[in-house]
Coordinates of C-alpha atoms and ligand atoms in Angstrom, one line a residue:
Chain T
M1 CA 18.2 8.6 29.3
K2 CA 16.7 12.1 29.7
P3 CA 15.2 13.5 26.5
E4 CA 17.4 16.6 26.7
N5 CA 20.5 14.5 27.0
R6 CA 19.3 12.3 24.2
D7 CA 19.0 15.4 21.9
I8 CA 22.6 16.4 22.7
Y9 CA 23.9 12.9 22.0
E10 CA 22.2 12.8 18.7
L11 CA 23.6 16.1 17.7
L12 CA 27.0 15.0 18.7
I13 CA 26.8 11.9 16.7
I14 CA 25.7 13.8 13.6
A15 CA 28.6 16.3 14.1
G16 CA 31.0 13.5 14.7
S17 CA 29.9 11.7 11.5
F18 CA 30.6 14.8 9.4
L19 CA 34.0 15.3 11.1
L20 CA 34.9 11.7 10.2
L21 CA 34.8 12.8 6.6
V22 CA 37.4 15.5 7.2
P23 CA 40.5 13.3 6.6
F24 CA 39.0 12.0 3.3
L25 CA 37.5 15.1 1.6
H26 CA 38.3 18.8 1.3
T27 CA 36.5 20.9 3.9
H28 CA 34.9 22.8 1.1
R29 CA 33.4 19.6 -0.2
I30 CA 32.0 18.6 3.1
T31 CA 30.5 22.0 3.6
D32 CA 28.8 21.5 0.3
F33 CA 27.5 18.1 1.5
M34 CA 26.1 19.6 4.6
I35 CA 24.4 22.5 2.7
F36 CA 22.8 19.8 0.5
C37 CA 21.7 18.0 3.6
I38 CA 19.9 21.1 4.9
F39 CA 18.1 21.3 1.6
V40 CA 17.2 17.6 1.7
L41 CA 15.8 18.1 5.2
S42 CA 13.6 20.9 4.0
F43 CA 12.5 18.7 1.0
D44 CA 11.8 15.8 3.3
L45 CA 9.4 17.8 5.4
L46 CA 7.3 18.5 2.4
Y47 CA 7.7 15.1 0.6
G48 CA 8.6 12.5 3.2
Y49 CA 6.4 13.9 6.0
M50 CA 3.5 15.6 4.2
G51 CA 3.5 13.5 1.1
R52 CA 3.8 16.4 -1.3
L53 CA 6.4 15.7 -4.0
S54 CA 7.6 19.0 -5.6
F55 CA 9.6 19.2 -8.8
G56 CA 10.4 22.9 -8.2
H57 CA 11.8 23.2 -4.8
L58 CA 15.1 24.5 -6.2
L59 CA 13.2 27.8 -6.7
Y60 CA 13.4 28.5 -3.0
L61 CA 17.0 27.5 -2.8
G62 CA 17.6 29.9 -5.6
A63 CA 15.6 32.7 -3.9
G64 CA 17.8 32.2 -0.8
A65 CA 21.0 32.4 -2.9
Y66 CA 20.0 35.4 -4.9
G67 CA 18.4 37.1 -1.8
A68 CA 21.6 36.7 0.2
G69 CA 23.9 37.4 -2.8
L70 CA 22.1 40.6 -3.9
S71 CA 21.9 41.8 -0.3
L72 CA 25.6 41.5 0.1
R73 CA 26.1 43.3 -3.2
H74 CA 23.8 46.2 -2.7
L75 CA 22.4 46.4 0.8
T76 CA 24.7 45.3 3.5
A77 CA 28.2 44.0 4.3
N78 CA 26.9 41.9 7.1
P79 CA 26.9 38.2 6.0
L80 CA 24.6 37.1 8.8
L81 CA 22.0 39.7 7.9
A82 CA 22.4 38.6 4.3
I83 CA 21.6 35.1 5.2
L84 CA 18.4 36.3 7.0
L85 CA 17.4 38.3 4.0
G86 CA 18.0 35.3 1.8
I87 CA 15.7 33.2 4.0
A88 CA 13.2 36.1 4.0
A89 CA 13.2 36.2 0.2
A90 CA 12.4 32.4 -0.1
C91 CA 9.8 32.7 2.7
L92 CA 8.0 35.6 1.0
L93 CA 8.0 33.9 -2.4
A94 CA 6.7 30.7 -0.8
M95 CA 4.0 32.6 1.0
L96 CA 2.7 33.9 -2.3
A97 CA 3.2 30.8 -4.4
G98 CA 2.0 28.6 -1.6
L99 CA -1.5 30.1 -1.7
I100 CA -1.8 28.5 -5.1
V101 CA 0.3 25.4 -5.0
V102 CA -1.0 23.8 -1.8
R103 CA -4.4 23.5 -3.3
A104 CA -3.0 20.9 -5.6
T105 CA -1.9 17.3 -4.8
G106 CA -0.1 14.6 -6.6
A107 CA 1.2 15.2 -10.1
C108 CA -0.5 18.7 -10.2
F109 CA 1.4 19.8 -7.1
A110 CA 4.7 18.6 -8.6
L111 CA 4.1 20.3 -12.0
I112 CA 2.8 23.6 -10.7
N113 CA 5.9 23.8 -8.6
L114 CA 8.0 23.0 -11.6
A115 CA 6.2 25.8 -13.6
F116 CA 7.0 28.3 -10.8
N117 CA 10.6 27.1 -10.7
Q118 CA 11.0 27.5 -14.5
T119 CA 9.4 30.9 -14.4
G120 CA 11.9 32.0 -11.7
W121 CA 14.8 30.7 -13.7
F122 CA 13.6 32.5 -16.7
L123 CA 13.2 35.8 -14.8
V124 CA 16.7 35.6 -13.4
M125 CA 18.1 34.7 -16.8
S126 CA 16.6 37.4 -18.8
P127 CA 14.1 40.1 -17.7
L128 CA 15.9 40.7 -14.4
R129 CA 19.3 40.5 -16.1
G130 CA 20.0 44.1 -15.0
I131 CA 20.0 43.0 -11.4
T132 CA 21.1 39.4 -11.6
N133 CA 23.6 39.6 -14.4
G134 CA 21.7 36.8 -16.3
Q135 CA 23.5 33.6 -17.2
D136 CA 26.9 34.8 -15.9
G137 CA 25.7 35.5 -12.4
F138 CA 27.8 37.6 -10.0
G139 CA 30.5 37.2 -7.5
I140 CA 30.3 38.2 -3.8
G141 CA 33.2 40.1 -2.4
A142 CA 34.6 40.3 1.1
M143 CA 32.2 38.6 3.5
R144 CA 33.7 39.3 6.9
L145 CA 32.0 40.6 10.1
G146 CA 34.5 40.4 12.9
F147 CA 34.6 36.8 14.0
F148 CA 32.3 35.7 11.2
N149 CA 34.8 35.3 8.4
F150 CA 33.1 33.7 5.5
G151 CA 36.3 34.1 3.5
S152 CA 37.8 31.1 5.4
A153 CA 36.8 27.6 4.3
T154 CA 37.4 26.4 7.9
F155 CA 35.0 29.0 9.3
R156 CA 32.4 28.1 6.7
F157 CA 32.7 24.5 7.6
W158 CA 32.0 25.1 11.3
F159 CA 29.3 27.6 10.6
V160 CA 27.4 25.3 8.2
L161 CA 27.9 22.4 10.6
I162 CA 26.3 24.3 13.5
T163 CA 23.6 25.6 11.2
L164 CA 22.8 22.0 10.1
L165 CA 22.6 20.9 13.7
L166 CA 20.3 23.7 14.5
V167 CA 18.0 22.9 11.6
F168 CA 18.0 19.2 12.5
F169 CA 17.1 20.0 16.1
L170 CA 14.4 22.4 15.0
L171 CA 12.9 19.9 12.6
K172 CA 13.1 17.1 15.1
R173 CA 11.1 19.2 17.6
V174 CA 8.6 20.2 15.0
T175 CA 8.1 16.7 13.5
S176 CA 7.6 15.1 16.9
S177 CA 5.0 17.6 18.0
P178 CA 1.2 17.4 17.5
Y179 CA 1.9 19.4 14.3
G180 CA 4.2 16.6 13.2
V181 CA 1.3 14.1 13.7
L182 CA -0.9 16.5 11.7
V183 CA 1.5 16.7 8.8
R184 CA 1.9 12.9 8.7
S185 CA -1.9 12.5 8.9
I186 CA -2.3 14.9 5.9
K187 CA 0.0 12.6 4.0
E188 CA -2.3 9.6 4.6
D189 CA -5.7 11.2 4.3
E190 CA -6.3 14.9 4.2
T191 CA -10.1 14.7 4.1
R192 CA -10.0 12.7 7.3
V193 CA -7.9 15.4 9.0
R194 CA -10.5 18.0 8.0
F195 CA -13.1 15.9 9.8
L196 CA -11.0 16.1 12.9
G197 CA -11.6 19.8 12.8
Y198 CA -8.4 21.1 11.3
N199 CA -8.1 23.6 8.5
T200 CA -5.7 21.6 6.4
Y201 CA -5.2 24.3 3.8
L202 CA -3.7 26.5 6.5
Y203 CA -1.3 23.9 7.7
K204 CA -0.3 22.8 4.3
W205 CA 0.5 26.4 3.5
L206 CA 2.5 26.8 6.7
T207 CA 4.5 23.6 6.0
F208 CA 5.2 24.7 2.5
V209 CA 6.4 28.1 3.7
F210 CA 8.5 26.5 6.4
S211 CA 10.1 24.0 4.1
A212 CA 10.8 26.7 1.5
S213 CA 12.4 28.9 4.2
V214 CA 14.8 26.2 5.2
A215 CA 15.5 25.7 1.5
G216 CA 16.2 29.4 1.3
L217 CA 18.7 29.0 4.2
S218 CA 20.5 26.3 2.2
G219 CA 20.6 28.7 -0.8
A220 CA 22.0 31.6 1.2
L221 CA 24.7 29.2 2.5
T222 CA 25.4 28.0 -1.0
A223 CA 26.0 31.7 -2.1
L224 CA 28.4 32.3 0.8
N225 CA 30.2 29.0 0.3
Y226 CA 30.9 29.7 -3.4
A227 CA 31.0 33.5 -3.1
Y228 CA 29.2 33.3 -6.3
V229 CA 25.6 33.1 -7.5
N230 CA 24.3 32.1 -10.9
P231 CA 21.1 30.6 -12.4
N232 CA 22.5 27.1 -11.9
T233 CA 21.6 27.4 -8.2
M234 CA 17.9 27.0 -9.2
D235 CA 18.3 24.5 -12.0
V236 CA 15.2 22.3 -11.9
H237 CA 17.3 19.3 -12.8
K238 CA 18.9 19.3 -9.4
N239 CA 15.5 18.6 -7.8
V240 CA 15.9 15.0 -8.7
G241 CA 18.9 14.9 -6.3
A242 CA 16.7 15.8 -3.4
V243 CA 14.1 13.2 -4.3
F244 CA 16.8 10.6 -4.7
A245 CA 18.4 11.5 -1.4
C246 CA 15.1 11.2 0.4
L247 CA 14.3 7.9 -1.1
I248 CA 17.7 6.3 -0.6
G249 CA 18.0 7.5 3.0
G250 CA 14.3 6.8 3.9
A251 CA 11.6 9.4 3.2
G252 CA 9.9 10.8 6.2
R253 CA 12.8 10.3 8.5
L254 CA 15.2 13.1 9.4
Y255 CA 18.2 10.7 9.7
G256 CA 17.1 9.3 6.4
A257 CA 17.5 12.8 4.8
L258 CA 21.0 13.2 6.3
I259 CA 22.2 9.8 5.2
G260 CA 20.6 10.1 1.8
G261 CA 22.0 13.6 1.3
V262 CA 25.6 12.4 2.0
V263 CA 25.2 9.2 -0.1
Y264 CA 23.8 11.1 -3.0
M265 CA 26.6 13.7 -2.8
L266 CA 29.2 11.0 -2.7
I267 CA 27.7 9.3 -5.7
S268 CA 27.2 12.4 -7.8
N269 CA 30.6 13.8 -6.9
F270 CA 32.7 10.7 -7.4
L271 CA 30.9 8.3 -9.6
P272 CA 31.4 10.6 -12.7
L273 CA 35.2 10.4 -12.2
Y274 CA 35.1 6.6 -12.9
V275 CA 32.0 6.0 -14.9
L276 CA 30.7 7.8 -18.0
R277 CA 27.0 8.2 -18.0
W278 CA 26.8 7.8 -14.3
E279 CA 23.2 9.0 -14.3
M280 CA 22.3 5.6 -15.6
F281 CA 23.4 4.0 -12.4
L282 CA 21.4 6.5 -10.5
G283 CA 18.4 5.4 -12.5
L284 CA 19.1 1.8 -11.8
A285 CA 19.6 2.5 -8.1
L286 CA 16.2 4.3 -8.1
L287 CA 14.5 1.3 -9.6
I288 CA 16.0 -1.0 -6.9
I289 CA 14.9 1.4 -4.2
V290 CA 11.4 1.7 -5.5
F291 CA 10.9 -2.1 -5.9
R292 CA 13.1 -3.7 -3.2
F293 CA 14.2 -1.1 -0.7
R294 CA 11.1 1.0 0.0
R295 CA 12.2 2.2 3.4
G296 CA 15.6 3.4 2.3
I297 CA 18.8 3.0 4.4
W298 CA 17.5 4.4 7.6
G299 CA 14.1 2.8 7.4
S300 CA 15.6 -0.6 6.8
F301 CA 17.9 0.0 9.8
E302 CA 14.9 0.8 12.0
V303 CA 13.2 -2.4 10.9
W304 CA 16.3 -4.4 11.6
L305 CA 16.6 -2.8 15.0
S306 CA 13.0 -3.5 16.0
R307 CA 13.3 -7.1 14.8
A308 CA 16.5 -7.5 16.8
A309 CA 14.8 -6.1 19.9
A310 CA 11.8 -8.4 19.4
S311 CA 14.0 -11.5 19.0
A312 CA 16.0 -10.5 22.1
R313 CA 12.8 -10.2 24.0
L314 CA 11.8 -13.7 22.8
R315 CA 15.1 -15.1 23.9
A316 CA 14.9 -13.5 27.3
Q317 CA 11.4 -15.1 27.8
S318 CA 12.5 -18.5 26.7
G319 CA 15.5 -18.1 29.0
K320 CA 13.1 -17.9 31.9
G321 CA 12.1 -21.5 31.2
A322 CA 9.0 -21.2 29.1
P323 CA 9.3 -23.8 26.4
V324 CA 9.5 -22.5 22.9
K325 CA 8.1 -24.5 20.0
Chain K
M1 CA -36.1 20.0 24.1
S2 CA -34.2 22.0 21.5
E3 CA -33.4 21.0 18.0
V4 CA -29.8 20.1 17.3
L5 CA -30.2 19.6 13.5
T6 CA -32.8 20.8 11.1
I7 CA -32.6 20.0 7.4
R8 CA -34.9 21.5 4.8
G9 CA -35.4 20.4 1.3
L10 CA -31.9 19.0 1.0
T11 CA -31.1 17.9 -2.6
K12 CA -27.9 16.7 -4.3
R13 CA -27.6 15.9 -8.0
F14 CA -24.7 14.1 -9.6
G15 CA -25.2 14.9 -13.3
G16 CA -28.6 13.4 -14.1
L17 CA -28.8 11.3 -10.9
V18 CA -30.6 12.8 -8.0
A19 CA -28.9 11.1 -5.1
V20 CA -30.7 13.0 -2.3
N21 CA -34.0 14.5 -3.2
G22 CA -35.7 17.1 -1.0
V23 CA -35.0 15.5 2.3
D24 CA -36.4 17.2 5.5
L25 CA -35.2 16.1 8.9
R26 CA -35.4 17.4 12.5
V27 CA -33.3 15.9 15.2
E28 CA -33.9 16.8 18.8
E29 CA -31.2 17.0 21.5
K30 CA -30.1 13.5 22.9
E31 CA -32.3 11.8 20.3
T32 CA -31.0 8.7 18.5
V33 CA -32.2 8.5 14.9
G34 CA -31.6 5.5 12.6
I35 CA -31.5 5.8 8.8
I36 CA -32.1 2.6 6.9
G37 CA -32.5 1.9 3.2
P38 CA -31.3 -0.2 0.3
N39 CA -27.8 0.2 -1.1
G40 CA -27.5 3.3 -3.3
S41 CA -30.5 5.0 -1.7
G42 CA -28.5 8.1 -0.8
K43 CA -27.8 7.6 2.9
T44 CA -24.0 8.2 2.7
T45 CA -24.6 11.2 0.4
L46 CA -27.0 12.6 2.9
F47 CA -24.2 12.4 5.5
N48 CA -21.7 14.0 3.1
L49 CA -24.1 16.9 2.7
I50 CA -24.8 17.3 6.4
T51 CA -21.1 17.2 7.3
G52 CA -20.0 19.5 4.4
L53 CA -18.0 17.1 2.3
F54 CA -20.4 18.0 -0.6
Q55 CA -22.2 21.2 -1.2
P56 CA -26.0 20.6 -1.7
T57 CA -27.6 21.5 -5.0
A58 CA -30.5 22.9 -3.0
G59 CA -31.7 23.1 0.6
Q60 CA -30.6 24.3 4.0
I61 CA -28.8 22.8 7.0
V62 CA -29.2 24.3 10.4
F63 CA -27.0 23.0 13.2
M64 CA -27.3 24.3 16.8
D65 CA -29.3 27.3 15.6
R66 CA -26.7 28.2 13.1
D67 CA -27.1 28.0 9.3
V68 CA -24.1 25.8 8.3
T69 CA -25.1 25.1 4.7
S70 CA -22.0 26.7 3.3
A71 CA -19.7 26.1 6.3
R72 CA -16.5 24.1 5.7
P73 CA -16.3 20.6 7.2
E74 CA -13.8 21.6 9.8
Q75 CA -16.0 24.5 10.9
R76 CA -18.9 22.0 11.4
V77 CA -16.6 19.8 13.4
A78 CA -15.5 22.7 15.6
A79 CA -19.2 23.4 16.2
G80 CA -19.6 19.8 17.4
M81 CA -20.7 17.8 14.4
V82 CA -18.6 14.7 14.2
R83 CA -18.8 11.7 11.8
T84 CA -17.4 8.3 11.0
F85 CA -17.1 6.8 7.6
Q86 CA -18.7 3.8 5.9
L87 CA -15.2 2.4 5.0
V88 CA -13.4 2.6 8.3
S89 CA -11.1 5.5 8.3
V90 CA -8.2 5.6 10.7
F91 CA -4.6 6.6 10.2
N92 CA -2.8 3.3 9.3
S93 CA 0.6 4.9 9.2
L94 CA 0.4 6.1 12.8
R95 CA 0.5 4.2 16.1
V96 CA -2.9 3.6 17.6
W97 CA -2.6 6.2 20.3
E98 CA -1.2 8.8 17.8
N99 CA -4.6 8.7 16.1
L100 CA -6.0 10.6 19.0
V101 CA -3.3 13.2 19.4
L102 CA -5.0 15.7 17.1
C103 CA -8.3 15.2 18.8
V104 CA -7.1 15.7 22.4
T105 CA -4.9 18.7 21.5
R106 CA -7.9 20.5 20.2
F107 CA -9.3 20.7 23.7
D108 CA -6.0 21.2 25.5
A109 CA -5.4 24.8 26.6
A110 CA -1.6 24.2 26.7
H111 CA -1.8 23.7 22.9
S112 CA -4.0 26.6 22.0
S113 CA -1.1 28.6 20.6
I114 CA 0.3 27.5 17.3
W115 CA 3.8 27.8 18.8
K116 CA 3.0 25.1 21.4
F117 CA 1.2 23.0 18.9
M118 CA 4.3 23.0 16.7
T119 CA 7.1 22.6 19.2
S120 CA 5.9 20.7 22.3
P121 CA 6.5 16.9 22.0
A122 CA 3.4 14.8 21.2
T123 CA 4.6 12.3 23.8
G124 CA 5.0 14.9 26.6
G125 CA 2.7 16.8 29.0
T126 CA -0.8 15.4 29.3
I127 CA -1.3 14.6 25.6
R128 CA -0.2 11.0 25.7
D129 CA -2.1 10.3 28.9
D130 CA -5.2 11.8 27.5
C131 CA -4.9 9.6 24.4
Y132 CA -4.5 6.5 26.5
G133 CA -7.5 7.7 28.6
V134 CA -9.7 7.7 25.5
L135 CA -8.4 4.3 24.4
R136 CA -9.3 2.9 27.9
L137 CA -12.9 4.0 27.3
V138 CA -13.2 1.7 24.3
G139 CA -10.9 -1.0 25.6
L140 CA -8.0 -0.5 23.3
E141 CA -5.5 0.6 25.9
D142 CA -3.3 -2.5 25.6
K143 CA -3.0 -2.0 21.9
A144 CA -2.1 1.7 22.2
G145 CA 1.5 1.3 21.0
T146 CA 0.9 -1.0 18.0
M147 CA 0.8 0.2 14.4
T148 CA -2.8 1.0 13.5
S149 CA -2.4 -1.0 10.3
E150 CA -2.0 -4.2 12.4
L151 CA -5.4 -3.8 14.1
S152 CA -8.3 -6.1 13.3
Y153 CA -11.2 -4.5 11.4
G154 CA -13.3 -4.5 14.6
D155 CA -10.6 -2.8 16.6
K156 CA -10.3 -0.2 13.8
R157 CA -14.0 0.5 14.1
L158 CA -13.6 0.9 17.9
L159 CA -10.7 3.3 17.3
E160 CA -12.7 5.3 14.8
I161 CA -15.5 5.7 17.3
A162 CA -13.0 6.6 20.0
I163 CA -11.6 9.3 17.7
A164 CA -15.2 10.6 17.1
L165 CA -16.0 10.6 20.9
S166 CA -12.7 12.4 21.8
L167 CA -13.9 15.3 19.6
K168 CA -16.7 15.9 22.1
P169 CA -19.5 15.7 19.6
K170 CA -22.9 17.3 20.2
L171 CA -24.1 15.4 17.1
L172 CA -22.5 12.1 16.1
L173 CA -23.1 10.7 12.6
L174 CA -22.3 7.0 12.3
D175 CA -22.2 5.6 8.8
E176 CA -22.8 1.8 9.0
P177 CA -20.6 1.3 12.1
L178 CA -21.6 -2.3 12.3
S179 CA -21.0 -3.5 8.7
G180 CA -18.3 -6.1 8.2
L181 CA -18.0 -6.9 11.9
S182 CA -18.3 -10.3 13.6
D183 CA -21.2 -10.9 16.0
V184 CA -19.0 -10.4 19.0
E185 CA -17.6 -7.2 17.6
V186 CA -21.1 -5.9 16.9
V187 CA -22.1 -6.5 20.5
D188 CA -19.0 -4.6 21.7
I189 CA -19.8 -1.6 19.5
L190 CA -23.5 -1.6 20.4
N191 CA -22.6 -1.7 24.1
L192 CA -20.3 1.2 23.6
L193 CA -23.0 3.2 21.7
R194 CA -25.6 2.4 24.4
R195 CA -23.3 3.9 27.0
I196 CA -22.9 7.2 25.2
K197 CA -26.5 7.3 23.9
R198 CA -27.7 9.4 26.9
D199 CA -25.1 12.1 26.4
V200 CA -24.9 12.6 22.6
T201 CA -27.4 13.1 19.8
I202 CA -26.8 10.3 17.3
I203 CA -27.8 9.7 13.7
I204 CA -26.9 6.1 12.6
I205 CA -27.0 4.6 9.2
E206 CA -27.4 0.9 9.2
H207 CA -28.1 -1.7 6.5
K208 CA -29.3 -4.5 8.8
V209 CA -32.4 -3.1 10.5
S210 CA -32.5 -5.8 13.2
M211 CA -29.2 -4.6 14.6
I212 CA -30.5 -1.2 15.6
V213 CA -34.2 -1.5 15.9
D214 CA -34.1 -1.5 19.7
F215 CA -31.3 1.0 19.8
V216 CA -32.8 4.0 18.0
D217 CA -35.7 6.2 19.2
R218 CA -36.8 7.0 15.7
L219 CA -36.3 5.3 12.3
C220 CA -36.2 6.9 8.9
V221 CA -36.4 4.8 5.8
M222 CA -34.7 6.1 2.7
N223 CA -35.3 5.0 -0.9
E224 CA -34.1 6.6 -4.1
G225 CA -33.0 9.8 -2.3
R226 CA -36.2 10.4 -0.4
F227 CA -37.5 9.5 3.1
V228 CA -40.4 7.1 2.4
S229 CA -41.3 6.6 6.0
E230 CA -40.4 8.0 9.4
G231 CA -41.4 7.4 13.0
E232 CA -41.4 4.9 15.9
P233 CA -39.2 1.9 14.8
S234 CA -41.8 -0.9 15.2
E235 CA -44.5 1.2 13.4
V236 CA -42.2 2.1 10.5
L237 CA -41.3 -1.5 9.9
R238 CA -45.0 -2.3 9.6
D239 CA -45.5 0.5 7.1
P240 CA -46.5 -1.1 3.7
A241 CA -44.5 1.5 1.8
V242 CA -41.4 0.4 3.6
Q243 CA -42.0 -3.3 3.1
K244 CA -42.5 -2.7 -0.6
C245 CA -39.3 -0.6 -1.3
Y246 CA -37.1 -2.2 1.2
W247 CA -37.9 -5.9 1.5
G248 CA -39.2 -6.0 -2.0
K249 CA -35.7 -5.4 -3.3
E250 CA -33.6 -6.9 -0.6
G251 CA -35.5 -10.0 0.5
T252 CA -35.9 -10.7 4.2
R253 CA -32.4 -12.0 4.8
G254 CA -31.2 -8.8 6.4
C255 CA -33.7 -9.0 9.3
Ligands
ADP401 N1 -19.3 11.5 -5.5 C1 -20.3 10.9 -6.2 N2 -20.3 11.2 -7.5 C2 -21.3 10.7 -8.3 N3 -22.3 9.9 -7.8 C3 -22.3 9.6 -6.5 C4 -21.3 10.1 -5.6 N4 -21.5 9.6 -4.4 C5 -22.6 8.9 -4.4 N5 -23.1 8.8 -5.7 C6 -24.3 8.1 -6.2 O1 -25.3 8.5 -5.4 C7 -26.2 7.4 -5.1 C8 -26.3 7.2 -3.6 O2 -25.1 6.7 -3.1 P1 -24.9 6.5 -1.5 O3 -25.3 7.8 -0.8 O4 -23.5 6.1 -1.3 O5 -25.9 5.4 -1.1 P2 -26.0 4.5 0.2 O6 -25.0 5.1 1.2 O7 -27.4 4.7 0.7 O8 -25.7 3.1 -0.2 C9 -25.5 6.2 -5.8 O9 -26.2 6.0 -7.0 C10 -24.1 6.6 -6.0 O10 -23.6 6.0 -7.1
MG402 MG1 -23.5 4.2 2.2

């Protein structure tokens, strides 16, 4: 199979999988799922690929949401431009914060990000209340530009689906490039990468900014999908969802992020309907993943595939007459 | 002949401990210098200073006529100073050939722009072929597709040296490349090093003197952070000062 064809088939399979959900869920819900998947993809680049676990990535989702929302309120009536401005807001913020945070690793990295996220939340809640309307947030009015009618749930569904596919395709390209190898190498041993002649600080910063920009995109889409922005969009507690989604799907795998994103959304949307204190089950599931199921759903699937291929090869060899003990 | 590396009065303190104490060293182009000495005598720390992992407490490092004392490690690598590590250091989570991707792309004009570096596939173009080419040099070609974590210790050493060579070193610093290897593997690696000896300047740390005594042009003996003797290998080994500090502590098992 030609690589270009393969890309197209993969994108079609992803699109088809989300379309399969249509008979079972409201389109609005599925759109929500897909936006979360974009966020998990951005989180996975930072966590799964580069090995930097952030507890404050929601800040950039929030920046995207407020960036897009405020643009639509005050600057422009063009929703596409507003999305771009939302991404730009997250990108700029990450360019500045990144200068500091990428110096840290491990728990420090996680906590500095958390501190920035909390600061952002506080700013939006109180000192910037005049612009953001504090806790209550603000609604976004008519969001139509010709064909691009964000007032329609169906249009939003297709728009977000195509955006998700584009993000997936972009990340796939990027993670299978030499840069992708660099990012995975930094995860394993950053010092060693420096001794290959690479300025790892620069690339960590770049990855951080890139990841935050994609998070900003998911934030801008959140704002458009709800026609509403409030500080909840950058609630640090939601960060756990992204970690969980990466782990359950398989960290460091783009398919893992998609599967994990959908599974987490299904659990967090529907388990509370049947079970009180559903978070407890989330905690239990996390324990099982960490101790028994390290590779997540997609990682385990890959292992199963390669084992099946190996045993098929063995069988083919023994079929040729070589005696097998 | 010109000097590749000149070190003057290099010193490193860790709290009260002086790990490297006023070391002077000159290395000429294409020369092979061996550094021996008991455990904890400061050999690895000296490498860490030369390559920029640590900043020296005092002293100066000149590499290819440039003062690199405060240059970052990656800048020294870019200038042609390449090292290996005492504990073999390869990327276990990558496939064997992927370990070389970042090395070969550094010299590939098609990847000089960040855009190409970030979007062209690592398996495409000439990258993969170049990686396999490097592996062929060290005889690891048939293991190119396996996970690095599954390699034997000796193969990891070979891979690490392959990584170093693919960075086109002008000066190659090898920190105990023979330790922990079987006799057969030692022969493999020494053969490889003999092949490259004519083209690269080498500084090699080794614990077992006998292994490198015919390989190096010059031998330096380190003890408690200082060079206690330096010169032609057979003469250095006859030096009473060396016999006292080295064999006195270690016994004669190593040679
Ligand atoms: N990062 C460090 N921090 C503190 N002490 C160190 C560090 N690295 C090495 N040392 C000390 O410096 C001395 C020399 O160590 P090292 O250079 O590794 O010796 P060698 O390689 O000759 O066996 C040892 O006493 C060691 O404990
Ligand atoms: Mg050492």
